[in-house]
CSV table of C-alpha atoms in Angstrom, one decimal:
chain,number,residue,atom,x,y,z
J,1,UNK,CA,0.0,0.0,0.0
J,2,UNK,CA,3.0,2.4,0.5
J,3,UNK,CA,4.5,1.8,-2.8
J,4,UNK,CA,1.2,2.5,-4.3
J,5,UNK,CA,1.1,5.4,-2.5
J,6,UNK,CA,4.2,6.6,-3.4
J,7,UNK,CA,3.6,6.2,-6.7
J,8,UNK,CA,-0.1,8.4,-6.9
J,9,UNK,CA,2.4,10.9,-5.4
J,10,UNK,CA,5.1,11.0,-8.5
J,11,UNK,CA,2.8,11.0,-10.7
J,12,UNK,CA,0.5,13.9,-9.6
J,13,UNK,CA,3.5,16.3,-10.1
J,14,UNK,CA,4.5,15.0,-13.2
J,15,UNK,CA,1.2,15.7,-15.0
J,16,UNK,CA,1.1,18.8,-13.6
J,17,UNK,CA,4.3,19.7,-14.8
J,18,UNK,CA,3.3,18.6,-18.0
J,19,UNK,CA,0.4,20.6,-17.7
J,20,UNK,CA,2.1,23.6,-17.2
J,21,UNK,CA,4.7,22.9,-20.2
J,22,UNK,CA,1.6,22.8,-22.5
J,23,UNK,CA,0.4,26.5,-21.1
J,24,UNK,CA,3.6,27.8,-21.2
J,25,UNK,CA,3.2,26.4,-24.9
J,26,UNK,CA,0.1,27.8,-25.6
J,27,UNK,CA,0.8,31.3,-24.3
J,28,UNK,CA,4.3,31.4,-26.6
J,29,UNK,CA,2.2,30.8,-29.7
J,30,UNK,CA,-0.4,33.3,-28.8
J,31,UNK,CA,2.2,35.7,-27.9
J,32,UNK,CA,3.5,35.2,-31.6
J,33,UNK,CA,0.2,35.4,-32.9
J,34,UNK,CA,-0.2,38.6,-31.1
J,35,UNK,CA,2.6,40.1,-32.4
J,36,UNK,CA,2.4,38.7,-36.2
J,37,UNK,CA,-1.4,40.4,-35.8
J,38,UNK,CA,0.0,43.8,-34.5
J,39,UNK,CA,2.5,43.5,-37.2
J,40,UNK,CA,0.0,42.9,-40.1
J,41,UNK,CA,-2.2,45.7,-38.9
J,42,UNK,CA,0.9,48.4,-38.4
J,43,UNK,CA,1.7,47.5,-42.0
J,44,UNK,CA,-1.6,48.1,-43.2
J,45,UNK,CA,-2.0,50.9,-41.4
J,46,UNK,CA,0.7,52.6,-42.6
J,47,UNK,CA,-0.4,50.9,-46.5
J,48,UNK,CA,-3.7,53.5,-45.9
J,49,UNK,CA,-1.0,56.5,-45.0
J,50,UNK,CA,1.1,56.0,-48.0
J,51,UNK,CA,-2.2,55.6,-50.1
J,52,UNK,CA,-3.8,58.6,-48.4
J,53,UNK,CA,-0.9,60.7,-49.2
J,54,UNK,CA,-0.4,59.5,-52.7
J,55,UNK,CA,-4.1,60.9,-52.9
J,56,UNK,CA,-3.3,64.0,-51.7
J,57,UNK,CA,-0.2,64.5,-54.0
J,58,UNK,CA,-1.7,63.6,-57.3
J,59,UNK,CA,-5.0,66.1,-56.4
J,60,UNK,CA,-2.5,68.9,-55.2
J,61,UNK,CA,-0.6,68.4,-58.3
J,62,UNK,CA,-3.8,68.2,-60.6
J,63,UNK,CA,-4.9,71.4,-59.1
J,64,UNK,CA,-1.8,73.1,-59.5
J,65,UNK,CA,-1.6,71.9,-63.0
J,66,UNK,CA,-5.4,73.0,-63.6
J,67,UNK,CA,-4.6,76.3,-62.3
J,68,UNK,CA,-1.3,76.9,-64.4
J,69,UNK,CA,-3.0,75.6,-67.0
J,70,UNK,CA,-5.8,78.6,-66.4
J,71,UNK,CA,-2.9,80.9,-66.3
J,72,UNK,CA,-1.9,80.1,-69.4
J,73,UNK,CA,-5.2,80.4,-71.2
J,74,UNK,CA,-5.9,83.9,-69.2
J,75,UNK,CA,-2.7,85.2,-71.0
J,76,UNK,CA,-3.8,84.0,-74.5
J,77,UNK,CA,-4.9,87.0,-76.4
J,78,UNK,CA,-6.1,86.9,-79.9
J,79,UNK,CA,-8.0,89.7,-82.1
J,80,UNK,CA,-9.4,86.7,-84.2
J,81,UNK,CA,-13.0,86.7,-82.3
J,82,UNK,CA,-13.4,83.1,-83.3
J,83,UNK,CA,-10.3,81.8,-81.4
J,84,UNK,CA,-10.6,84.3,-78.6
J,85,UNK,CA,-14.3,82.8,-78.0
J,86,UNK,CA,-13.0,78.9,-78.1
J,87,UNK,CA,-10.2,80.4,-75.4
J,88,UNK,CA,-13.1,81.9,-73.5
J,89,UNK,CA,-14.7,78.3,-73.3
J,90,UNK,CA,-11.9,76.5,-72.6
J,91,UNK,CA,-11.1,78.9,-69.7
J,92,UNK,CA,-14.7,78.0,-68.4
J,93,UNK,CA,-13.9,74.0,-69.0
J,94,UNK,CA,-10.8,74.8,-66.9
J,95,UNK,CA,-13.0,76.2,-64.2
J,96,UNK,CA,-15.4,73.2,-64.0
J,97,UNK,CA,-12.8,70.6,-63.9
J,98,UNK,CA,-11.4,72.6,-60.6
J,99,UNK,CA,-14.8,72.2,-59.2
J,100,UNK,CA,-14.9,68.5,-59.8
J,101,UNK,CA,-11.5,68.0,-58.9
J,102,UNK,CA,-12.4,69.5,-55.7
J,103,UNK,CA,-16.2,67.8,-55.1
J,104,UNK,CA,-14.4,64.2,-56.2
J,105,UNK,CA,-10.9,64.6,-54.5
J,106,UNK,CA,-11.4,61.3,-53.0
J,107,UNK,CA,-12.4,59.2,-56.2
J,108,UNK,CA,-9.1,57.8,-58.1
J,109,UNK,CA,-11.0,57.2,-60.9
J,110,UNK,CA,-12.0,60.7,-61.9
J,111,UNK,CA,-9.1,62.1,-60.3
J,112,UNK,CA,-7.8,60.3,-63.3
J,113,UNK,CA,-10.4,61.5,-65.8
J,114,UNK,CA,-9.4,64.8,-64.5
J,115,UNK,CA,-6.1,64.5,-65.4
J,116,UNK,CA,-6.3,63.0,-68.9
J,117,UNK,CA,-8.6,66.1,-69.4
J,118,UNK,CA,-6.2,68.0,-68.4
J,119,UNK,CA,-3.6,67.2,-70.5
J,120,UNK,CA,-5.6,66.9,-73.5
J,121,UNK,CA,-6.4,70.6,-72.9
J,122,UNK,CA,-2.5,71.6,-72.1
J,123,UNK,CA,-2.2,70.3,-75.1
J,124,UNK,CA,-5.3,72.0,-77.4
J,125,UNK,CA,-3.5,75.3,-75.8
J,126,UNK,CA,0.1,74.5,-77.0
J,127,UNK,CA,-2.2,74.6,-80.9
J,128,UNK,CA,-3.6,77.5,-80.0
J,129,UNK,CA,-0.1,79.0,-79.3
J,130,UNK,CA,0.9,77.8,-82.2
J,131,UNK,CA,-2.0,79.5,-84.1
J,132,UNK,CA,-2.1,82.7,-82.5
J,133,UNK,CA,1.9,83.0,-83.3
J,134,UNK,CA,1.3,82.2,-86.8
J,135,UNK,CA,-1.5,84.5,-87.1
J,136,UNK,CA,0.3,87.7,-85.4
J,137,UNK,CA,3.5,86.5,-88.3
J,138,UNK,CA,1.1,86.5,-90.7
J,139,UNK,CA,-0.6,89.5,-89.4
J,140,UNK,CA,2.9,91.4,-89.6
J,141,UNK,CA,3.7,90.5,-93.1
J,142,UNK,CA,0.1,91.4,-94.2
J,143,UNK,CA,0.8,94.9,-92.5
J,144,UNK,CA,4.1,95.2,-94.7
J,145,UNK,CA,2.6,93.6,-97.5
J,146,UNK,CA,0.0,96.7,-97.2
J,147,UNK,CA,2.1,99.3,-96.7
J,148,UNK,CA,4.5,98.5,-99.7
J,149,UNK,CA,1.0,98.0,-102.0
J,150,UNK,CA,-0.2,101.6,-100.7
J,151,UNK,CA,3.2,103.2,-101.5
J,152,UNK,CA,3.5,101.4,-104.8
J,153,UNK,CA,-0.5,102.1,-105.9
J,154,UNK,CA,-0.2,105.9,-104.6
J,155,UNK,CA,-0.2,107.4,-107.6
J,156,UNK,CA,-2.2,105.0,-109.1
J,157,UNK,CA,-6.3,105.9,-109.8
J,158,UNK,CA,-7.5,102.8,-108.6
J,159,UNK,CA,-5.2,102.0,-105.9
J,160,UNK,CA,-7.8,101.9,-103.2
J,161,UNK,CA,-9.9,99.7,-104.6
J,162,UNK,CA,-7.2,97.0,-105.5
J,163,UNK,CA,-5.4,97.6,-101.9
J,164,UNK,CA,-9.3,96.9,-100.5
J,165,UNK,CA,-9.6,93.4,-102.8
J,166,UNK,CA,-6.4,92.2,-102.0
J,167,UNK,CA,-6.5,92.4,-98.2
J,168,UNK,CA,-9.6,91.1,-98.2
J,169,UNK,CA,-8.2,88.1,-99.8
J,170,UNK,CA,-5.6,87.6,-97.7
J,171,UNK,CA,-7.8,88.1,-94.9
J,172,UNK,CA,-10.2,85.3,-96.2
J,173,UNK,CA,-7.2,82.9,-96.2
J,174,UNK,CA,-6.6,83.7,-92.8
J,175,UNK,CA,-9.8,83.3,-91.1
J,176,UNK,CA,-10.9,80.7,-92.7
J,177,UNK,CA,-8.6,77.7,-92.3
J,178,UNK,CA,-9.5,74.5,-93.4
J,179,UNK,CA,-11.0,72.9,-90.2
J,180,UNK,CA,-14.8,72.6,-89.8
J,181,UNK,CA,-16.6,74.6,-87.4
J,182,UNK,CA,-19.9,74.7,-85.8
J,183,UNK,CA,-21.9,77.3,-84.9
J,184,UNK,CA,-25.4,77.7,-83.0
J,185,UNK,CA,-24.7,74.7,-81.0
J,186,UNK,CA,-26.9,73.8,-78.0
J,187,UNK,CA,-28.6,71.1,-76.1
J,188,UNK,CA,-31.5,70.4,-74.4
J,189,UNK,CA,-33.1,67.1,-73.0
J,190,UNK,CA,-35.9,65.2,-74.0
J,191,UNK,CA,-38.8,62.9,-73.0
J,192,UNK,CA,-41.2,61.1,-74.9
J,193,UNK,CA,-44.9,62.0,-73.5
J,194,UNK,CA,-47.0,58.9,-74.7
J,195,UNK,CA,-44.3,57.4,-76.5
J,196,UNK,CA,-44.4,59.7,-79.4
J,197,UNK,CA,-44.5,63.5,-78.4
J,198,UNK,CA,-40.7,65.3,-77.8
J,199,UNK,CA,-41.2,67.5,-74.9
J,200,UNK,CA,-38.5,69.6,-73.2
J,201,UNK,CA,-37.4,68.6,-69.8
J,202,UNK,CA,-34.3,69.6,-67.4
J,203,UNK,CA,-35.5,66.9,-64.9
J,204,UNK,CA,-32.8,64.6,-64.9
J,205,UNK,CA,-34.9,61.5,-63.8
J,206,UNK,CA,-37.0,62.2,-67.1
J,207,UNK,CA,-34.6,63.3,-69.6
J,208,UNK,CA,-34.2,60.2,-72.3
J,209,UNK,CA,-32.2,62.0,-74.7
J,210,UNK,CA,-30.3,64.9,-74.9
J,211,UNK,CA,-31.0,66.3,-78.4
J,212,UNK,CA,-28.1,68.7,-79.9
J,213,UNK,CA,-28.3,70.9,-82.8
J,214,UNK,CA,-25.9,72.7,-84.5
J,215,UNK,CA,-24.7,74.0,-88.2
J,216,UNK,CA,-21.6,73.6,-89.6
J,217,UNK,CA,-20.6,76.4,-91.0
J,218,UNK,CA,-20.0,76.8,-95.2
J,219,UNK,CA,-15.5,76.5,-95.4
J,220,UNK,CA,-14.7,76.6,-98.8
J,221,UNK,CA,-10.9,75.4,-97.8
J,222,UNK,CA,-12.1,72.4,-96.2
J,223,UNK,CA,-12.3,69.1,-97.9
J,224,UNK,CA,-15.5,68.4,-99.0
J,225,UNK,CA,-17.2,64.9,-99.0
J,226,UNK,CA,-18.3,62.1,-96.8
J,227,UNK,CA,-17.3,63.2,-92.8
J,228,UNK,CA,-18.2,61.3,-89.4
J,229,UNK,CA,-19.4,64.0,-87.0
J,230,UNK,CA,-18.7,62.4,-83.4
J,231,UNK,CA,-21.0,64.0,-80.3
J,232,UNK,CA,-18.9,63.6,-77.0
J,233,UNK,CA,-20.6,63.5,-73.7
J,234,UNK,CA,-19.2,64.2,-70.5
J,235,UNK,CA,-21.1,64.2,-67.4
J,236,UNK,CA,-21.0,66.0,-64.1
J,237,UNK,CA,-19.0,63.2,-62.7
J,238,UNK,CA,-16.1,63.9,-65.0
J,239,UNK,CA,-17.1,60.3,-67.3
J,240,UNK,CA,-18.2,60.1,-70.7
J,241,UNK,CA,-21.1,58.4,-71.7
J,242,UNK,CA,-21.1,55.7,-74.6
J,243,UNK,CA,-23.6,53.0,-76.0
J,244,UNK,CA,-21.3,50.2,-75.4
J,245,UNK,CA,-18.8,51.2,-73.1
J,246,UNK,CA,-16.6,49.3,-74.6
J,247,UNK,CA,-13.2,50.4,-77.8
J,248,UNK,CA,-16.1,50.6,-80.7
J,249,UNK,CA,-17.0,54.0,-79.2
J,250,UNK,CA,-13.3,54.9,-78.8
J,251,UNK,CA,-12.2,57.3,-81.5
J,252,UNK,CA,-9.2,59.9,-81.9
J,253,UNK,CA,-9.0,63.4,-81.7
J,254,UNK,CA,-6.5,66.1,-81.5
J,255,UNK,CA,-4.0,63.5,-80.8
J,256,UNK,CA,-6.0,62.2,-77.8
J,257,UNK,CA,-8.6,59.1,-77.8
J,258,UNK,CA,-12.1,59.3,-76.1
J,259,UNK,CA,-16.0,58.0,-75.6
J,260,UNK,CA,-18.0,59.7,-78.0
J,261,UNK,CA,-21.7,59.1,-77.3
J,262,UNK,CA,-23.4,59.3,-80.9
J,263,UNK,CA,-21.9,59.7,-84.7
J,264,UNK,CA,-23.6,60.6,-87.7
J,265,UNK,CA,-22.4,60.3,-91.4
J,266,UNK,CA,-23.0,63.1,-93.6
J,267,UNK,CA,-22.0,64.6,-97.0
J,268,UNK,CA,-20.4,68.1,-96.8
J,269,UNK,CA,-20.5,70.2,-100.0
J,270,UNK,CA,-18.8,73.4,-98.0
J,271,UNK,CA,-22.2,75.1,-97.5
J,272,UNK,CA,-23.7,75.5,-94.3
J,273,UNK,CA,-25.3,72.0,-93.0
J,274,UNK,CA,-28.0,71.8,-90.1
J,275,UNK,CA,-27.9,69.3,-88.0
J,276,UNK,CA,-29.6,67.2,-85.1
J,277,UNK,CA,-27.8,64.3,-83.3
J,278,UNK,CA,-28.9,62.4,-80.1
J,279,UNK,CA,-27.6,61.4,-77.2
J,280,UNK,CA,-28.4,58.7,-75.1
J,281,UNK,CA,-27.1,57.0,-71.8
J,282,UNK,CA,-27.4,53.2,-70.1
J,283,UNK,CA,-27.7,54.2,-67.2
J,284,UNK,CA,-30.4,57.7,-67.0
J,285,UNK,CA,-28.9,61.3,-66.2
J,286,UNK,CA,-27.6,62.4,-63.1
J,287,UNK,CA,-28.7,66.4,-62.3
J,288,UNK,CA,-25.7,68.4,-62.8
J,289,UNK,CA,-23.6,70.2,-65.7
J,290,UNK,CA,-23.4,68.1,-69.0
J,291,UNK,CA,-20.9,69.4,-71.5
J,292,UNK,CA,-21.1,68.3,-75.5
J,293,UNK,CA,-18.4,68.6,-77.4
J,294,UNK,CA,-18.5,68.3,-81.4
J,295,UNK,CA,-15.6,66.7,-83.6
J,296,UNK,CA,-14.9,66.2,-87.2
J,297,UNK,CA,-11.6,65.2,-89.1
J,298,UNK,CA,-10.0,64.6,-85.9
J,299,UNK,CA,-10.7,68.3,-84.8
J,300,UNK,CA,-13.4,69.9,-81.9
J,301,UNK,CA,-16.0,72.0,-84.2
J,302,UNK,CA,-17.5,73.2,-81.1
J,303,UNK,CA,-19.5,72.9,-77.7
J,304,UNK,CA,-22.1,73.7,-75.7
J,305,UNK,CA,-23.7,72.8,-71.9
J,306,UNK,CA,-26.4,71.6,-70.6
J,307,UNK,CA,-27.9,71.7,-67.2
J,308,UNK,CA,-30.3,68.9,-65.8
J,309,UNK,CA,-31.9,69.5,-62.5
């Protein structure tokens, strides 16, 4: 009975002990556990800070760009009325895209609209540059050209009236160009009462369409002949509606690629062409600022806004 007693008593401390082994176990592994957890949420903690920041830096930079950009357009001047009203718009484009950049600072995917906006307009005002340049050149050598025709017509009976029909000419070559422009553009939205009847609406929950007129104006420098006129849509949101969403309804302009929303075909003879193209959207309007741009040849005709409520 003693040995059997002596032997309850050895092994009582040795399960314990192996008791105690196991906790002391246990506790190392959740100790790890701990600390692998701690360190797998300090790294992602400091993933969101790095993200955060990135965020910051590319809207601080798109602003500043946008606001350079503004700048530049501000210091464009231009006694060609056309060009200085295109600068005008553009200036106001400028303005919007701020606002959005702004309201959506916190959405990488128009942050990123934003910016290819943004460089697609940096790069419309590098043309315009261009233009203006060439125009004030032009403008120069027109001046001498003059002044050299009145001295040499002076004593001539008719000089006035040939000075008048040759500047006129050469005046004509210079406004006119050989890119397509549009004129009278707007835009309005549309519903269908019954089905049949086009009514005017700017409630964006009943707007179907958004109907766009316009007239191309007579060029007799441009090319005449079969031209794809593209509408381009973008919405409030800084995206650009499309039927499919998808590259068929990608096409090229000004050496930039984009959504347009609608195309028609039509057959320019160099007179002035009236048109009506519409728009439509998979998914309904949002209320908000809509702004429609017109392209032909690779070139912006013109543009217009529309407001739905």
């Amino acid at each position: 009975m003693e040995d059997e007693s002596k032997k309850a008593s050895n092994v009582q401390p040795e399960e314990k002990s192996k008791e105690n082994r196991l906790l002391i176990i246990i506790i190392f592994i959740l100790a790890i556990l701990l600390l692998l957890l701690g360190w797998q949420y300090w790294k992602q903690k400091q993933a969101i800070v790095v993200q955060s920041q990135n965020n910051i830096d590319k809207i601080d930079t798109l602003r500043s760009s946008l606001i350079d950009l503004q700048a530049q357009f501000a210091n464009l001047k231009t006694s060609d009325s056309k060009i200085q009203n295109q600068l005008n718009s553009k200036k106001d484009t400028i303005t919007m895209l701020l606002q959005q950049a702004e309201k959506y600072k916190n959405d990488p995917y128009i942050i990123m609209r934003l910016k290819k906006e943004t460089e697609t307009l940096r790069s419309i005002m590098k043309d315009y540059v261009k233009s203006i340049d060439s125009l004030n050149t032009l403008n120069k050598k027109l001046t001498s050209e003059r002044n050299v025709a009145v001295e040499s017509l002076r004593t001539e009976k008719n000089y006035s009236g040939q000075l008048e029909k040759t500047n006129s000419k050469l005046e004509d070559v210079v406004h006119t160009g050989s890119m397509l422009a549009a004129s009278a553009v707007s835009a309005e939205g549309v519903h269908y009462r019954f089905g049949k009847k086009e009514v005017e609406t700017e409630n964006a929950k009943k707007v179907e369409k958004i109907k766009v007129q316009f007239t191309i104006t007579a060029n007799r420098i441009a090319k005449a002949g079969n031209k794809d006129v593209y509408v381009r849509v973008i919405t409030p949101d800084g995206k650009e509606l499309s039927k499919t969403g998808d590259e068929s309804s990608i096409f090229s302009f000004e050496g930039s690629k984009g959504y347009y929303d609608a195309v028609q075909s039509v057959d320019y003879a160099n007179q002035d062409m009236s048109l009506v193209i519409y728009c439509e959207s998979t998914t309904g309007f949002i209320p908000g600022n809509y702004i429609i741009k017109l392209y032909a040849d690779g070139n912006e005709m013109g543009e217009t806004t529309v407001t739905f409520k």
